[in-house]
Amino acid sequence: MACSERLKSLTRAFPVVAFSTATTLGQLGHYGPGGTLQCQVLFFLQVFVFESKTMDAFSPLPATIGGLLIGLAAAVLWLGNGRIAGISGIFGQLLPPARTVVWRVMFLVALVLGTLAASYLIPGLGIGGPAGQPAQLVSAPASSPISTPLWIAIAGLLTGLGTKIGNGCTSGHGVCGLARLSLRSLVAVVIFFGVAIVTVAVTGVV
Amino acid sequence: MQRPVFKPAYLVTATVSGLLFGAGLYVSQMVNPLKVLRFLDFGAIPSGGWDPSLAFVIVPAIVVMFAAVRLGRRRGAPAFDVEFHEPEFKKIDAPLVIGAALFGVGWGMSGICPGPAISLIAFLPNNLWIFLLAMFIGSYLGKFIIPSGHDKRLAVAR
């Protein structure tokens, strides 16, 4: 089936464009009589099932379901306790006063257990769990003069410092702040995404 | 007014939220630093190596939270506390810009933001403890760098 080959290469080349292109072409009957539905089914299976199984490939379905879960988590904490599910804030306030530390510790422990439980309930999505690939942090780029542990330490330090000074991270500013239509959060999100993209381009860490 | 931070319902809510959050990070595979970096690697767009998954994670999360914020405004108060801890500070100031930029560098170097950093404890990858310790120290140091009044005004947010 020629169309599946074409779709496959399209998907590799540019998943989002490939998805809309294939859908449009499919609707126009571009793949010949009788091929349309088959193509679409094949494409759907490929993008949403097979590709999702491989660790580093584009995985829109698990991503969307995971995103909905994260949104639900933030919604539960907001509507229940009136708190923003910003992990850097929750983590950064782990030191006393003890009165407010209890829920933060429980949230963070549950965060770890939630990840662990999901990796057993839905194994093999990627890294972690009984059927997944081992979790790994990045290594320092080959061109870098510093060792991997130092690279990780600097990254961790900047993450802690930056999220403290900037008062939020991907969850606090990214999910909650944007949902609250906060201009402060929008500015933060644009800056940290922009700087991170530039950092990846400059360091070549991928 | 004394806040009901020790009430069972309050703590159960925090726990349920944490569980859902952790599950979401695993299901979306945002616990995988490489997957996050493949999103940030815009240079790979022409060659087809770019992974747009992160966008498919954050957008639904924002949509759900947006609905929750709307619902919350209509209800007036959360279920287990007297008020929403809405950040009152609206100014776009130097700490926000500098902090976001520093975080951007750390995130781009590692592919790890604070949520995955903690949920990765579930899988204990090598060097994770270095990242967590450094993140804690960084967060603690940050306290002394930002102006104290600023921190107090923002405290409501967290």
Short mmCIF file of N, CA, C and O in Angstrom, two decimals, chain B residues 58-124:
data_model
loop_
_atom_site.label_atom_id
_atom_site.label_comp_id
_atom_site.label_asym_id
_atom_site.label_seq_id
_atom_site.Cartn_x
_atom_site.Cartn_y
_atom_site.Cartn_z
N ILE B 58 0.76 20.74 27.36
CA ILE B 58 0.49 21.97 28.10
C ILE B 58 -0.84 22.61 27.69
O ILE B 58 -1.55 23.17 28.53
N VAL B 59 -1.21 22.46 26.42
CA VAL B 59 -2.45 23.11 25.99
C VAL B 59 -3.70 22.51 26.66
O VAL B 59 -4.49 23.25 27.25
N PRO B 60 -3.88 21.18 26.64
CA PRO B 60 -5.05 20.63 27.36
C PRO B 60 -5.01 20.94 28.85
O PRO B 60 -6.06 21.20 29.46
N ALA B 61 -3.80 20.94 29.44
CA ALA B 61 -3.70 21.26 30.86
C ALA B 61 -4.20 22.68 31.13
O ALA B 61 -4.96 22.91 32.08
N ILE B 62 -3.80 23.62 30.27
CA ILE B 62 -4.24 25.00 30.44
C ILE B 62 -5.75 25.11 30.26
O ILE B 62 -6.43 25.80 31.02
N VAL B 63 -6.28 24.39 29.26
CA VAL B 63 -7.73 24.46 28.99
C VAL B 63 -8.53 23.98 30.20
O VAL B 63 -9.49 24.63 30.64
N VAL B 64 -8.11 22.85 30.79
CA VAL B 64 -8.83 22.31 31.96
C VAL B 64 -8.73 23.30 33.13
O VAL B 64 -9.72 23.60 33.80
N MET B 65 -7.52 23.82 33.36
CA MET B 65 -7.33 24.76 34.46
C MET B 65 -8.11 26.06 34.23
O MET B 65 -8.64 26.65 35.16
N PHE B 66 -8.17 26.48 32.97
CA PHE B 66 -8.92 27.69 32.62
C PHE B 66 -10.38 27.53 33.03
O PHE B 66 -10.99 28.42 33.63
N ALA B 67 -10.95 26.34 32.73
CA ALA B 67 -12.33 26.06 33.10
C ALA B 67 -12.49 26.07 34.62
O ALA B 67 -13.47 26.59 35.17
N ALA B 68 -11.48 25.52 35.32
CA ALA B 68 -11.53 25.47 36.79
C ALA B 68 -11.49 26.88 37.38
O ALA B 68 -12.20 27.18 38.35
N VAL B 69 -10.66 27.74 36.79
CA VAL B 69 -10.56 29.11 37.29
C VAL B 69 -11.89 29.83 37.10
O VAL B 69 -12.39 30.53 37.99
N ARG B 70 -12.51 29.61 35.93
CA ARG B 70 -13.82 30.21 35.67
C ARG B 70 -14.86 29.73 36.70
O ARG B 70 -15.60 30.52 37.28
N LEU B 71 -14.87 28.42 36.90
CA LEU B 71 -15.81 27.81 37.86
C LEU B 71 -15.56 28.38 39.26
O LEU B 71 -16.49 28.70 39.99
N GLY B 72 -14.27 28.50 39.61
CA GLY B 72 -13.91 29.03 40.92
C GLY B 72 -14.39 30.45 41.12
O GLY B 72 -14.88 30.80 42.20
N ARG B 73 -14.28 31.28 40.08
CA ARG B 73 -14.73 32.67 40.20
C ARG B 73 -16.22 32.71 40.46
O ARG B 73 -16.71 33.54 41.21
N ARG B 74 -16.97 31.78 39.83
CA ARG B 74 -18.41 31.76 40.02
C ARG B 74 -18.76 31.31 41.45
O ARG B 74 -19.69 31.79 42.06
N ARG B 75 -17.98 30.34 41.96
CA ARG B 75 -18.26 29.81 43.30
C ARG B 75 -17.80 30.74 44.41
O ARG B 75 -18.29 30.68 45.52
N GLY B 76 -16.80 31.55 44.11
CA GLY B 76 -16.35 32.54 45.09
C GLY B 76 -15.23 32.08 46.00
O GLY B 76 -14.35 32.85 46.34
N ALA B 77 -15.27 30.82 46.43
CA ALA B 77 -14.22 30.32 47.34
C ALA B 77 -13.97 28.84 47.05
O ALA B 77 -14.86 28.14 46.55
N PRO B 78 -12.77 28.36 47.37
CA PRO B 78 -12.51 26.92 47.20
C PRO B 78 -13.30 26.11 48.23
O PRO B 78 -13.79 26.66 49.22
N ALA B 79 -13.37 24.80 48.01
CA ALA B 79 -14.20 23.95 48.88
C ALA B 79 -13.65 23.86 50.30
O ALA B 79 -14.42 23.84 51.26
N PHE B 80 -12.32 23.83 50.44
CA PHE B 80 -11.76 23.54 51.77
C PHE B 80 -10.90 24.66 52.33
O PHE B 80 -10.09 24.44 53.22
N ASP B 81 -11.05 25.86 51.82
CA ASP B 81 -10.34 27.00 52.39
C ASP B 81 -11.25 28.22 52.24
O ASP B 81 -12.24 28.17 51.52
N VAL B 82 -10.87 29.30 52.92
CA VAL B 82 -11.76 30.45 52.92
C VAL B 82 -11.63 31.31 51.67
O VAL B 82 -12.54 32.04 51.30
N GLU B 83 -10.47 31.21 51.00
CA GLU B 83 -10.28 32.05 49.81
C GLU B 83 -9.31 31.41 48.83
O GLU B 83 -8.52 30.54 49.20
N PHE B 84 -9.38 31.88 47.59
CA PHE B 84 -8.38 31.48 46.59
C PHE B 84 -7.09 32.24 46.85
O PHE B 84 -7.14 33.44 47.09
N HIS B 85 -5.98 31.54 46.80
CA HIS B 85 -4.69 32.21 47.00
C HIS B 85 -4.18 32.73 45.66
O HIS B 85 -3.23 32.23 45.09
N GLU B 86 -4.90 33.72 45.18
CA GLU B 86 -4.60 34.30 43.89
C GLU B 86 -3.42 35.26 44.04
O GLU B 86 -3.43 36.10 44.93
N PRO B 87 -2.40 35.11 43.19
CA PRO B 87 -1.28 36.06 43.29
C PRO B 87 -1.79 37.49 43.09
O PRO B 87 -2.49 37.77 42.12
N GLU B 88 -1.42 38.35 44.03
CA GLU B 88 -1.92 39.73 43.96
C GLU B 88 -0.96 40.64 43.21
O GLU B 88 -1.31 41.73 42.78
N PHE B 89 0.27 40.16 43.12
CA PHE B 89 1.32 40.98 42.53
C PHE B 89 1.25 40.90 41.01
O PHE B 89 1.33 39.82 40.44
N LYS B 90 1.06 42.02 40.34
CA LYS B 90 0.83 41.98 38.90
C LYS B 90 1.98 42.59 38.09
O LYS B 90 2.00 42.48 36.88
N LYS B 91 2.89 43.25 38.78
CA LYS B 91 3.93 44.00 38.07
C LYS B 91 4.91 43.07 37.35
O LYS B 91 5.33 42.06 37.90
N ILE B 92 5.25 43.45 36.14
CA ILE B 92 6.30 42.72 35.43
C ILE B 92 7.62 43.41 35.75
O ILE B 92 7.90 44.50 35.26
N ASP B 93 8.38 42.79 36.66
CA ASP B 93 9.58 43.45 37.18
C ASP B 93 10.84 42.67 36.83
O ASP B 93 10.78 41.59 36.22
N ALA B 94 11.97 43.22 37.26
CA ALA B 94 13.26 42.60 36.93
C ALA B 94 13.40 41.18 37.48
O ALA B 94 13.85 40.29 36.76
N PRO B 95 13.00 40.91 38.75
CA PRO B 95 13.13 39.54 39.24
C PRO B 95 12.38 38.52 38.37
O PRO B 95 12.89 37.42 38.12
N LEU B 96 11.21 38.90 37.88
CA LEU B 96 10.44 37.97 37.03
C LEU B 96 11.22 37.64 35.76
O LEU B 96 11.38 36.48 35.39
N VAL B 97 11.72 38.69 35.12
CA VAL B 97 12.41 38.52 33.84
C VAL B 97 13.73 37.75 34.04
O VAL B 97 14.02 36.78 33.32
N ILE B 98 14.52 38.17 35.03
CA ILE B 98 15.82 37.53 35.28
C ILE B 98 15.62 36.08 35.72
O ILE B 98 16.29 35.17 35.25
N GLY B 99 14.67 35.88 36.64
CA GLY B 99 14.40 34.53 37.14
C GLY B 99 13.97 33.59 36.02
O GLY B 99 14.48 32.47 35.91
N ALA B 100 13.05 34.06 35.18
CA ALA B 100 12.57 33.21 34.08
C ALA B 100 13.71 32.87 33.13
O ALA B 100 13.81 31.75 32.63
N ALA B 101 14.59 33.85 32.90
CA ALA B 101 15.73 33.62 31.99
C ALA B 101 16.70 32.58 32.58
O ALA B 101 17.16 31.68 31.88
N LEU B 102 17.00 32.71 33.89
CA LEU B 102 17.89 31.74 34.54
C LEU B 102 17.29 30.34 34.49
O LEU B 102 17.97 29.35 34.19
N PHE B 103 16.00 30.26 34.78
CA PHE B 103 15.32 28.97 34.73
C PHE B 103 15.38 28.41 33.30
O PHE B 103 15.61 27.21 33.11
N GLY B 104 15.22 29.28 32.32
CA GLY B 104 15.28 28.85 30.92
C GLY B 104 16.62 28.19 30.59
O GLY B 104 16.67 27.17 29.90
N VAL B 105 17.70 28.76 31.12
CA VAL B 105 19.03 28.18 30.88
C VAL B 105 19.12 26.79 31.53
O VAL B 105 19.53 25.81 30.90
N GLY B 106 18.69 26.70 32.79
CA GLY B 106 18.73 25.41 33.50
C GLY B 106 17.88 24.36 32.81
O GLY B 106 18.29 23.20 32.66
N TRP B 107 16.70 24.78 32.35
CA TRP B 107 15.77 23.86 31.69
C TRP B 107 16.34 23.39 30.35
O TRP B 107 16.27 22.21 30.01
N GLY B 108 16.93 24.32 29.62
CA GLY B 108 17.52 23.98 28.33
C GLY B 108 18.74 23.08 28.46
O GLY B 108 19.05 22.28 27.59
N MET B 109 19.47 23.24 29.58
CA MET B 109 20.65 22.40 29.81
C MET B 109 20.28 20.96 30.14
O MET B 109 20.99 20.01 29.80
N SER B 110 19.15 20.79 30.85
CA SER B 110 18.84 19.48 31.42
C SER B 110 17.56 18.83 30.88
O SER B 110 17.41 17.62 30.94
N GLY B 111 16.63 19.64 30.39
CA GLY B 111 15.32 19.10 30.01
C GLY B 111 14.46 18.77 31.21
O GLY B 111 13.45 18.07 31.09
N ILE B 112 14.88 19.27 32.38
CA ILE B 112 14.14 18.97 33.60
C ILE B 112 13.61 20.26 34.21
O ILE B 112 14.37 21.18 34.48
N CYS B 113 12.30 20.31 34.44
CA CYS B 113 11.74 21.41 35.22
C CYS B 113 11.32 20.84 36.58
O CYS B 113 11.38 19.62 36.77
N PRO B 114 10.94 21.68 37.53
CA PRO B 114 10.76 21.16 38.90
C PRO B 114 9.80 19.98 39.05
O PRO B 114 10.06 19.08 39.85
N GLY B 115 8.70 19.95 38.29
CA GLY B 115 7.75 18.83 38.41
C GLY B 115 8.41 17.49 38.11
O GLY B 115 8.48 16.59 38.96
N PRO B 116 8.93 17.32 36.89
CA PRO B 116 9.62 16.07 36.55
C PRO B 116 10.82 15.79 37.46
O PRO B 116 11.11 14.63 37.74
N ALA B 117 11.51 16.84 37.91
CA ALA B 117 12.67 16.61 38.79
C ALA B 117 12.25 15.79 40.00
O ALA B 117 12.95 14.86 40.41
N ILE B 118 11.08 16.13 40.55
CA ILE B 118 10.62 15.42 41.74
C ILE B 118 9.99 14.08 41.37
O ILE B 118 10.26 13.06 42.00
N SER B 119 9.16 14.06 40.31
CA SER B 119 8.50 12.79 40.00
C SER B 119 9.50 11.74 39.49
O SER B 119 9.24 10.55 39.58
N LEU B 120 10.66 12.19 39.01
CA LEU B 120 11.69 11.22 38.59
C LEU B 120 12.26 10.43 39.76
O LEU B 120 12.91 9.39 39.55
N ILE B 121 12.01 10.88 40.98
CA ILE B 121 12.42 10.11 42.16
C ILE B 121 11.84 8.69 42.06
O ILE B 121 12.44 7.72 42.54
N ALA B 122 10.68 8.57 41.39
CA ALA B 122 10.04 7.26 41.21
C ALA B 122 10.97 6.28 40.49
O ALA B 122 10.88 5.07 40.70
N PHE B 123 11.84 6.79 39.62
CA PHE B 123 12.68 5.91 38.80
C PHE B 123 14.17 6.00 39.15
O PHE B 123 14.98 5.27 38.58
N LEU B 124 14.52 6.93 40.04
CA LEU B 124 15.89 7.09 40.52
C LEU B 124 16.99 7.01 39.45
O LEU B 124 17.89 6.17 39.56
#
